[in-house]
Tab-separated table of C-alpha atoms in Angstrom:
chain	number	residue	atom	x	y	z
A	6	UNK	CA	0.036	-0.037	0.025
A	7	UNK	CA	1.329	3.917	-1.000
A	8	UNK	CA	-0.111	7.264	-0.437
A	9	UNK	CA	0.951	10.641	-0.175
A	10	UNK	CA	0.380	11.785	3.382
A	11	UNK	CA	0.541	15.316	4.353
A	12	UNK	CA	1.846	15.275	8.314
A	13	UNK	CA	0.187	18.914	9.100
A	14	UNK	CA	-2.534	18.939	6.738
A	15	UNK	CA	-3.217	22.045	5.140
A	16	UNK	CA	-0.031	23.642	6.924
A	17	UNK	CA	3.345	24.483	5.627
A	18	UNK	CA	5.155	20.682	6.033
A	19	UNK	CA	5.659	18.928	2.243
A	20	UNK	CA	3.457	15.665	1.903
A	21	UNK	CA	5.495	12.418	1.374
A	22	UNK	CA	4.992	9.179	0.522
A	23	UNK	CA	3.579	6.560	3.030
A	24	UNK	CA	4.992	2.575	2.240
A	25	UNK	CA	2.930	-0.330	3.954
A	26	UNK	CA	3.622	-3.623	3.339
A	27	UNK	CA	5.899	-6.582	4.933
A	28	UNK	CA	9.294	-5.244	5.595
A	29	UNK	CA	11.503	-4.130	8.870
A	30	UNK	CA	13.721	-2.046	7.335
A	31	UNK	CA	12.837	0.610	4.394
A	32	UNK	CA	16.203	2.483	3.565
A	33	UNK	CA	18.601	2.483	6.330
A	34	UNK	CA	15.804	2.979	9.189
A	35	UNK	CA	14.244	0.191	10.958
A	36	UNK	CA	10.679	0.679	10.242
A	37	UNK	CA	7.936	-2.450	11.132
A	38	UNK	CA	5.741	-2.576	8.152
A	39	UNK	CA	5.000	1.256	7.397
A	40	UNK	CA	7.347	3.726	6.689
A	41	UNK	CA	7.492	7.534	5.470
A	42	UNK	CA	10.168	8.503	2.705
A	43	UNK	CA	10.456	12.240	2.306
A	44	UNK	CA	11.109	13.169	-1.381
A	45	UNK	CA	13.105	16.461	0.163
A	46	UNK	CA	15.778	15.124	2.008
A	47	UNK	CA	16.034	11.343	0.559
A	48	UNK	CA	15.332	9.812	3.643
A	49	UNK	CA	13.028	6.917	4.768
A	50	UNK	CA	11.624	7.255	8.879
A	51	UNK	CA	9.601	5.025	10.838
A	52	UNK	CA	6.219	5.597	12.424
A	53	UNK	CA	6.709	4.630	16.075
A	54	UNK	CA	7.025	1.364	16.131
A	55	UNK	CA	4.943	0.414	13.598
A	56	UNK	CA	3.233	-2.700	12.637
A	57	UNK	CA	3.512	-6.065	13.953
A	58	UNK	CA	2.691	-8.153	11.080
A	59	UNK	CA	1.690	-6.285	7.755
A	60	UNK	CA	-0.425	-3.215	6.187
A	61	UNK	CA	-2.252	-3.552	3.528
A	62	UNK	CA	-4.289	-0.231	3.155
A	63	UNK	CA	-3.806	3.062	3.629
A	64	UNK	CA	-5.900	6.678	3.421
A	65	UNK	CA	-5.301	9.721	5.330
A	66	UNK	CA	-7.205	12.559	6.777
A	67	UNK	CA	-8.268	15.950	5.864
A	68	UNK	CA	-6.032	17.425	9.943
A	69	UNK	CA	-3.091	14.810	8.640
A	70	UNK	CA	-3.514	11.898	10.539
A	71	UNK	CA	-3.083	8.900	8.747
A	72	UNK	CA	-5.363	5.447	8.344
A	73	UNK	CA	-3.606	2.028	8.281
A	74	UNK	CA	-5.743	-1.364	7.735
A	75	UNK	CA	-4.393	-5.690	6.734
A	76	UNK	CA	-4.040	-8.417	9.532
A	77	UNK	CA	-2.807	-6.909	12.653
A	78	UNK	CA	-3.219	-6.569	16.131
A	79	UNK	CA	-0.994	-3.978	17.102
A	80	UNK	CA	0.031	-0.826	16.105
A	81	UNK	CA	2.946	1.003	18.642
A	82	UNK	CA	2.507	-1.343	20.705
A	83	UNK	CA	-1.113	-0.482	21.031
A	84	UNK	CA	-3.381	-2.935	20.779
A	85	UNK	CA	-5.357	-2.227	16.881
A	86	UNK	CA	-7.718	-5.042	15.530
A	87	UNK	CA	-6.522	-4.719	11.948
A	88	UNK	CA	-7.052	-1.016	11.631
A	89	UNK	CA	-5.042	1.646	13.619
A	90	UNK	CA	-4.718	5.685	13.155
A	91	UNK	CA	-1.417	7.425	13.517
A	92	UNK	CA	-1.572	10.806	14.966
A	93	UNK	CA	2.325	12.046	13.603
A	94	UNK	CA	3.609	11.121	17.025
A	95	UNK	CA	1.521	7.877	17.876
A	96	UNK	CA	-0.436	5.187	17.214
A	97	UNK	CA	-4.584	4.426	18.634
A	98	UNK	CA	-7.023	2.298	17.566
A	99	UNK	CA	-10.519	3.199	16.045
A	100	UNK	CA	-12.582	1.465	18.344
A	101	UNK	CA	-12.021	-1.776	18.997
A	102	UNK	CA	-11.169	-2.264	14.963
A	103	UNK	CA	-12.794	-5.419	12.871
A	104	UNK	CA	-13.002	-9.030	13.703
A	105	UNK	CA	-11.102	-9.869	10.491
A	106	UNK	CA	-8.553	-8.462	7.244
A	107	UNK	CA	-8.784	-4.880	6.274
A	108	UNK	CA	-7.832	-4.731	2.302
A	109	UNK	CA	-9.164	-1.280	1.218
A	110	UNK	CA	-9.350	2.339	2.957
A	111	UNK	CA	-10.574	5.255	1.368
A	112	UNK	CA	-11.514	8.788	3.182
A	113	UNK	CA	-15.431	10.851	2.478
A	114	UNK	CA	-15.443	14.676	1.374
A	115	UNK	CA	-16.436	14.877	4.892
A	116	UNK	CA	-13.804	13.192	6.492
A	117	UNK	CA	-15.215	9.758	7.875
A	118	UNK	CA	-13.395	6.686	6.484
A	119	UNK	CA	-14.461	3.502	4.637
A	120	UNK	CA	-12.712	0.557	5.201
A	121	UNK	CA	-13.362	-2.785	3.332
A	122	UNK	CA	-12.170	-6.142	3.547
A	123	UNK	CA	-12.587	-9.628	5.176
A	124	UNK	CA	-14.816	-9.153	8.044
A	125	UNK	CA	-18.526	-8.728	9.219
A	126	UNK	CA	-18.319	-6.977	12.040
A	127	UNK	CA	-16.668	-3.332	12.734
A	128	UNK	CA	-16.437	-2.182	16.242
A	129	UNK	CA	-18.712	-4.794	17.464
A	130	UNK	CA	-21.525	-3.863	15.319
A	131	UNK	CA	-22.328	-5.928	12.137
A	132	UNK	CA	-20.505	-4.824	9.052
A	133	UNK	CA	-20.523	-7.316	6.318
A	134	UNK	CA	-17.293	-6.577	4.727
A	135	UNK	CA	-17.275	-2.996	4.800
A	136	UNK	CA	-17.876	-0.162	7.395
A	137	UNK	CA	-17.974	3.481	8.215
A	138	UNK	CA	-15.915	5.200	11.271
A	139	UNK	CA	-17.018	8.701	11.779
A	140	UNK	CA	-14.449	9.634	14.026
A	141	UNK	CA	-16.407	8.052	16.947
A	142	UNK	CA	-17.499	4.763	16.302
A	143	UNK	CA	-18.317	2.203	13.188
A	144	UNK	CA	-21.310	1.574	11.261
A	145	UNK	CA	-22.398	-0.692	8.857
A	146	UNK	CA	-23.016	0.534	4.720
A	147	UNK	CA	-26.501	-0.728	4.401
A	148	UNK	CA	-26.130	-4.832	4.992
A	149	UNK	CA	-23.161	-4.759	2.916
A	150	UNK	CA	-22.184	-7.213	1.012
A	151	UNK	CA	-21.769	-10.984	0.266
A	152	UNK	CA	-18.273	-10.990	-0.301
A	153	UNK	CA	-15.025	-9.861	0.590
A	154	UNK	CA	-14.287	-6.155	-0.521
A	155	UNK	CA	-10.584	-5.335	-2.208
A	156	UNK	CA	-11.070	-2.073	-3.829
A	157	UNK	CA	-12.543	1.327	-2.741
A	158	UNK	CA	-12.502	4.756	-3.761
A	159	UNK	CA	-14.197	8.062	-3.758
A	160	UNK	CA	-15.747	9.807	-6.753
A	161	UNK	CA	-16.086	14.085	-7.223
A	162	UNK	CA	-19.426	13.988	-6.122
A	163	UNK	CA	-18.880	12.467	-2.682
A	164	UNK	CA	-20.347	8.794	-3.671
A	165	UNK	CA	-18.450	5.313	-2.536
A	166	UNK	CA	-17.426	2.387	-4.893
A	167	UNK	CA	-16.445	-1.051	-3.709
A	168	UNK	CA	-15.325	-3.931	-5.767
A	169	UNK	CA	-14.259	-6.918	-4.359
A	170	UNK	CA	-15.762	-11.016	-4.938
A	171	UNK	CA	-19.731	-9.954	-4.416
A	172	UNK	CA	-22.587	-10.516	-6.523
A	173	UNK	CA	-24.591	-8.499	-3.833
A	174	UNK	CA	-24.514	-4.768	-2.364
A	175	UNK	CA	-27.142	-3.750	-0.109
A	176	UNK	CA	-29.055	-7.315	-1.182
A	177	UNK	CA	-29.038	-5.540	-4.347
A	178	UNK	CA	-27.269	-7.618	-7.529
A	179	UNK	CA	-24.053	-5.690	-8.013
A	180	UNK	CA	-21.580	-8.097	-9.557
A	181	UNK	CA	-18.091	-7.165	-7.703
A	182	UNK	CA	-18.376	-3.335	-8.207
A	183	UNK	CA	-21.297	-1.310	-6.883
A	184	UNK	CA	-22.162	2.614	-5.779
A	185	UNK	CA	-23.159	4.012	-2.363
A	186	UNK	CA	-25.039	6.669	-2.604
A	187	UNK	CA	-24.868	7.450	1.511
A	188	UNK	CA	-28.199	5.721	1.599
A	189	UNK	CA	-28.687	3.047	-0.593
A	190	UNK	CA	-25.898	0.723	-2.852
A	191	UNK	CA	-26.580	0.590	-6.860
A	192	UNK	CA	-25.031	-1.993	-9.412
A	193	UNK	CA	-22.494	-0.282	-12.270
A	194	UNK	CA	-24.282	-1.578	-15.291
A	195	UNK	CA	-24.008	-5.263	-15.515
A	196	UNK	CA	-20.808	-5.463	-13.810
A	197	UNK	CA	-17.917	-7.905	-13.834
A	198	UNK	CA	-19.874	-11.034	-14.088
A	199	UNK	CA	-17.782	-13.829	-15.636
A	200	UNK	CA	-16.897	-16.671	-13.076
A	201	UNK	CA	-14.459	-16.294	-11.004
A	202	UNK	CA	-14.040	-12.733	-10.738
A	203	UNK	CA	-13.069	-10.376	-8.229
A	204	UNK	CA	-12.549	-7.077	-8.691
A	205	UNK	CA	-8.801	-6.053	-6.875
A	206	UNK	CA	-8.480	-2.136	-7.619
A	207	UNK	CA	-9.754	0.856	-8.583
A	208	UNK	CA	-9.148	4.354	-9.871
A	209	UNK	CA	-11.296	7.551	-11.066
A	210	UNK	CA	-10.350	9.223	-14.167
A	211	UNK	CA	-9.386	13.557	-14.552
A	212	UNK	CA	-13.406	13.045	-15.907
A	213	UNK	CA	-15.466	11.257	-13.248
A	214	UNK	CA	-14.800	7.378	-15.164
A	215	UNK	CA	-14.132	4.486	-13.343
A	216	UNK	CA	-11.018	2.189	-13.863
A	217	UNK	CA	-11.479	-1.365	-12.683
A	218	UNK	CA	-8.557	-3.801	-12.721
A	219	UNK	CA	-8.695	-7.419	-11.478
A	220	UNK	CA	-9.193	-11.281	-12.298
A	221	UNK	CA	-11.229	-10.662	-15.219
A	222	UNK	CA	-11.951	-11.218	-18.474
A	223	UNK	CA	-14.951	-9.145	-19.391
A	224	UNK	CA	-17.045	-6.373	-18.258
A	225	UNK	CA	-20.717	-5.624	-18.672
A	226	UNK	CA	-20.844	-8.206	-21.309
A	227	UNK	CA	-17.734	-6.329	-23.383
A	228	UNK	CA	-14.606	-6.899	-23.707
A	229	UNK	CA	-11.806	-5.881	-20.462
A	230	UNK	CA	-9.047	-8.067	-19.681
A	231	UNK	CA	-8.507	-7.489	-16.473
A	232	UNK	CA	-8.843	-3.910	-16.967
A	233	UNK	CA	-11.982	-2.368	-17.763
A	234	UNK	CA	-13.845	1.252	-18.321
A	235	UNK	CA	-16.971	2.659	-16.777
A	236	UNK	CA	-17.975	5.934	-18.198
A	237	UNK	CA	-21.688	6.296	-15.952
A	238	UNK	CA	-23.615	4.347	-18.594
A	239	UNK	CA	-21.298	0.931	-20.269
A	240	UNK	CA	-18.403	-0.685	-19.924
A	241	UNK	CA	-15.498	-1.072	-22.352
A	242	UNK	CA	-12.459	-2.311	-22.559
A	243	UNK	CA	-9.204	-0.380	-22.528
A	244	UNK	CA	-7.767	-1.683	-25.420
A	245	UNK	CA	-6.876	-5.929	-25.501
A	246	UNK	CA	-5.745	-5.076	-21.287
A	247	UNK	CA	-3.458	-7.083	-19.883
A	248	UNK	CA	-2.667	-10.861	-20.091
A	249	UNK	CA	-2.766	-11.396	-15.765
A	250	UNK	CA	-3.707	-9.635	-13.161
A	251	UNK	CA	-4.199	-6.280	-12.417
A	252	UNK	CA	-3.462	-5.163	-8.459
A	253	UNK	CA	-2.912	-1.845	-7.884
A	254	UNK	CA	-3.969	1.841	-9.570
A	255	UNK	CA	-4.051	5.509	-9.678
A	256	UNK	CA	-3.243	8.771	-11.314
A	257	UNK	CA	-0.721	10.958	-11.611
A	258	UNK	CA	-0.937	14.466	-11.264
A	259	UNK	CA	-1.033	14.602	-15.339
A	260	UNK	CA	-4.630	12.608	-15.380
A	261	UNK	CA	-2.421	9.520	-16.382
A	262	UNK	CA	-3.265	6.223	-15.431
A	263	UNK	CA	-0.724	3.813	-13.267
A	264	UNK	CA	-1.581	-0.023	-13.237
A	265	UNK	CA	0.539	-2.225	-11.615
A	266	UNK	CA	-0.269	-6.609	-11.258
A	267	UNK	CA	1.704	-9.279	-12.330
A	268	UNK	CA	1.405	-8.713	-16.297
A	269	UNK	CA	3.481	-9.257	-18.295
A	270	UNK	CA	1.768	-8.095	-21.820
A	271	UNK	CA	-0.466	-4.894	-22.324
A	272	UNK	CA	-1.967	-3.846	-24.902
A	273	UNK	CA	0.264	-6.417	-27.102
A	274	UNK	CA	3.312	-5.203	-26.340
A	275	UNK	CA	5.658	-6.669	-23.567
A	276	UNK	CA	5.389	-4.482	-20.153
A	277	UNK	CA	6.494	-6.145	-17.307
A	278	UNK	CA	4.178	-5.715	-13.830
A	279	UNK	CA	3.746	-1.612	-14.680
A	280	UNK	CA	2.276	-0.404	-17.608
A	281	UNK	CA	0.889	3.724	-17.888
A	282	UNK	CA	-2.902	5.118	-19.830
A	283	UNK	CA	-1.675	8.141	-21.744
A	284	UNK	CA	-3.644	9.876	-24.390
A	285	UNK	CA	-3.086	11.741	-27.823
A	286	UNK	CA	-5.149	14.377	-26.791
A	287	UNK	CA	-3.860	15.877	-23.466
A	288	UNK	CA	-5.216	18.668	-21.490
A	289	UNK	CA	-2.210	21.037	-20.514
A	290	UNK	CA	-1.934	24.662	-18.720
A	291	UNK	CA	1.104	26.501	-19.315
A	292	UNK	CA	1.873	29.848	-18.752
A	293	UNK	CA	3.090	32.935	-19.953
A	294	UNK	CA	2.693	36.507	-19.687
A	295	UNK	CA	4.398	38.476	-16.769
A	296	UNK	CA	2.379	39.290	-13.306
A	297	UNK	CA	2.894	42.690	-11.520
A	298	UNK	CA	3.806	43.555	-7.758
A	299	UNK	CA	0.745	44.626	-5.783
A	300	UNK	CA	0.454	45.510	-1.836
A	301	UNK	CA	-0.131	42.136	-1.252
A	302	UNK	CA	2.967	40.277	-2.882
A	303	UNK	CA	3.670	39.133	-6.567
A	304	UNK	CA	0.416	38.243	-8.204
A	305	UNK	CA	0.992	34.249	-9.347
A	306	UNK	CA	-1.699	32.236	-10.915
A	307	UNK	CA	-1.553	28.745	-11.570
A	308	UNK	CA	-2.948	25.510	-12.079
A	309	UNK	CA	-4.286	23.107	-9.387
A	310	UNK	CA	-5.332	20.775	-11.826
A	311	UNK	CA	-5.934	20.725	-15.692
A	312	UNK	CA	-8.893	20.936	-18.016
A	313	UNK	CA	-9.960	17.527	-18.448
A	314	UNK	CA	-13.686	17.015	-20.253
A	315	UNK	CA	-15.893	15.624	-17.660
A	316	UNK	CA	-14.115	17.986	-14.826
A	317	UNK	CA	-13.589	20.977	-13.410
A	318	UNK	CA	-10.855	22.948	-13.986
A	319	UNK	CA	-8.913	24.764	-10.445
A	320	UNK	CA	-6.050	27.090	-10.261
A	321	UNK	CA	-5.024	29.615	-7.128
A	322	UNK	CA	-3.861	33.116	-8.121
A	323	UNK	CA	-1.450	34.023	-4.658
A	324	UNK	CA	-0.068	37.284	-3.177
A	325	UNK	CA	-4.015	39.244	-3.427
A	326	UNK	CA	-4.009	42.070	-1.023
A	327	UNK	CA	-5.807	42.280	1.726
A	328	UNK	CA	-8.387	44.240	1.174
A	329	UNK	CA	-9.329	43.672	-2.571
A	330	UNK	CA	-11.771	41.970	-5.513
A	331	UNK	CA	-10.399	39.815	-7.724
A	332	UNK	CA	-11.502	39.461	-11.500
A	333	UNK	CA	-11.187	35.813	-12.527
A	334	UNK	CA	-10.609	36.485	-16.471
A	335	UNK	CA	-11.644	33.684	-19.695
A	336	UNK	CA	-10.637	34.433	-22.427
A	337	UNK	CA	-10.713	32.617	-26.421
A	338	UNK	CA	-7.634	35.228	-27.719
A	339	UNK	CA	-4.264	36.685	-25.953
A	340	UNK	CA	-3.966	40.420	-25.937
A	341	UNK	CA	-1.841	42.832	-24.451
A	342	UNK	CA	-3.576	45.534	-23.089
A	343	UNK	CA	-2.241	47.839	-20.213
A	344	UNK	CA	-3.671	48.674	-16.891
A	345	UNK	CA	-3.069	52.170	-16.610
A	346	UNK	CA	-5.585	52.212	-20.118
A	347	UNK	CA	-8.086	49.707	-18.319
A	348	UNK	CA	-8.140	52.585	-15.396
A	349	UNK	CA	-6.539	55.105	-14.079
A	350	UNK	CA	-5.448	53.432	-11.098
A	351	UNK	CA	-3.911	50.291	-12.941
A	352	UNK	CA	-0.387	50.054	-11.855
A	353	UNK	CA	2.476	51.080	-14.337
A	354	UNK	CA	3.962	47.881	-16.081
A	355	UNK	CA	0.846	45.828	-15.491
A	356	UNK	CA	-0.482	44.208	-18.586
A	357	UNK	CA	-3.829	41.865	-19.265
A	358	UNK	CA	-3.048	39.211	-20.950
A	359	UNK	CA	-6.743	37.627	-21.704
A	360	UNK	CA	-9.758	38.622	-23.786
A	361	UNK	CA	-12.519	39.196	-21.527
A	362	UNK	CA	-15.013	36.867	-22.581
A	363	UNK	CA	-16.090	35.548	-19.354
A	364	UNK	CA	-15.963	37.371	-16.087
A	365	UNK	CA	-15.990	36.168	-12.601
A	366	UNK	CA	-16.079	38.195	-8.791
A	367	UNK	CA	-14.831	36.801	-6.326
A	368	UNK	CA	-13.617	37.545	-3.008
A	369	UNK	CA	-10.043	36.742	-2.191
A	370	UNK	CA	-8.917	35.264	1.667
A	371	UNK	CA	-6.351	35.169	3.101
A	372	UNK	CA	-4.012	36.499	-0.046
A	373	UNK	CA	-5.437	33.818	-1.675
A	374	UNK	CA	-8.046	33.064	-4.440
A	375	UNK	CA	-9.413	29.991	-5.890
A	376	UNK	CA	-11.141	30.234	-8.999
A	377	UNK	CA	-12.831	27.130	-10.528
A	378	UNK	CA	-14.450	26.420	-14.194
A	379	UNK	CA	-16.666	23.442	-15.152
A	380	UNK	CA	-16.117	21.560	-18.761
A	381	UNK	CA	-18.746	19.987	-19.950
A	382	UNK	CA	-18.276	16.701	-21.007
A	383	UNK	CA	-18.263	16.899	-24.526
A	384	UNK	CA	-15.744	15.183	-27.119
A	385	UNK	CA	-16.560	18.173	-29.700
A	386	UNK	CA	-15.005	20.703	-26.951
A	387	UNK	CA	-11.494	18.815	-27.352
A	388	UNK	CA	-8.371	20.412	-28.149
A	389	UNK	CA	-10.147	23.447	-27.599
A	390	UNK	CA	-8.249	26.902	-26.288
A	391	UNK	CA	-8.758	29.004	-23.527
A	392	UNK	CA	-6.971	31.503	-21.472
A	393	UNK	CA	-7.060	33.031	-17.667
A	394	UNK	CA	-6.442	35.429	-15.880
A	395	UNK	CA	-6.722	37.033	-12.665
A	396	UNK	CA	-6.816	41.161	-11.862
A	397	UNK	CA	-6.868	42.124	-8.267
A	398	UNK	CA	-8.786	45.183	-7.496
A	399	UNK	CA	-7.602	46.639	-4.829
A	400	UNK	CA	-9.723	48.989	-2.179
A	401	UNK	CA	-9.619	51.497	0.053
A	402	UNK	CA	-11.454	51.562	3.520
A	403	UNK	CA	-13.849	53.605	1.719
A	404	UNK	CA	-14.209	51.018	-1.179
A	405	UNK	CA	-12.776	53.362	-3.901
A	406	UNK	CA	-10.222	51.507	-5.847
A	407	UNK	CA	-6.521	52.577	-5.587
A	408	UNK	CA	-5.141	49.728	-7.901
A	409	UNK	CA	-5.595	47.401	-10.751
A	410	UNK	CA	-2.731	44.893	-11.128
A	411	UNK	CA	-2.800	41.560	-12.278
A	412	UNK	CA	-1.722	38.181	-12.486
A	413	UNK	CA	0.601	36.276	-15.253
A	414	UNK	CA	-1.677	34.396	-17.559
A	415	UNK	CA	-2.530	30.521	-17.939
A	416	UNK	CA	-3.156	28.789	-21.228
A	417	UNK	CA	-5.512	26.596	-20.948
A	418	UNK	CA	-5.521	23.269	-23.686
A	419	UNK	CA	-9.092	21.597	-22.744
A	420	UNK	CA	-8.053	17.309	-23.083
A	421	UNK	CA	-9.885	14.243	-23.275
A	422	UNK	CA	-8.699	10.466	-22.494
């Protein structure tokens, strides 16, 4: 198991990589079952005295805590039945834990943790192979599944997906993969119906499509050698797939999908145990033009996600003044207009780089302005180029405009898998 973990949540510390498994040494550090790798220093470190057997699943919480699951009985010397929480300094149990292995973990948007695995009770409460921890107690998700849960992920809208070896979820027919909307379970089409079959890994693409990997050869009646894609309506193959099981899936910051497993051939080509799904229509966000400096410091705009169809493009502008409004400017063309020619309060050397086809008014907070733009899930707009800039409007105590500055701009190319 691996996850990126930010030890202080939204604080200044940089995220580190946490690795779980069955080991006693990481780098040169004594670390039992779980360890952290700092990409800045290149050093491995232990998380307390670690886990007594092995770790199979990891997830992080909004406050910076980390949760580990697996077939273990103690964490940091503290009794913890198959699941435990690391605060950054010490391990603790999550209630009385589970009565059997935890194979999968995910965190919901509200910070609750969902665990899946081989268990039938969680915190002493009946919970068939899946359960939810609200920070205080465990609860079931409906009547659960009739078979093991091996994979969990959360959709952009907050719904939960579970994959495994089950054929029913909440009493409803759901072949190896099911969706929980907060109140009930539903299938994803006809699912993975071949026998024997199991979904062992899942990931969500930037546009919200779901990729499932595991041990199967068909999905929804279509081809799908060990890997398949759900677009919200239908299952489809990803090329000719693999020649053996897919055990792990994740997405990279640029949206590309990475698969790991015991395969040696991918889409007809040799690829030993690791493969990447790319696209000929990539989404990009490239900075151009110079920003200028206002009372809040240098005005800088950076993309925090990429403009894929079916997704929400997000960016953040920093250096915003303490008393200001800000315009989010989106346009189809570039321009070079000095700010003083727009308003007399425009600061010399500051430039409007983007045509004003769409304007949105924001109130910055703590020197930062977050922007977002929903992109339709429409193939016809793939390749369309947009431009974005943020224009801070500094205000006096009486609300008068005192300065007009601007960030650098971004050129956005809409992409699709």
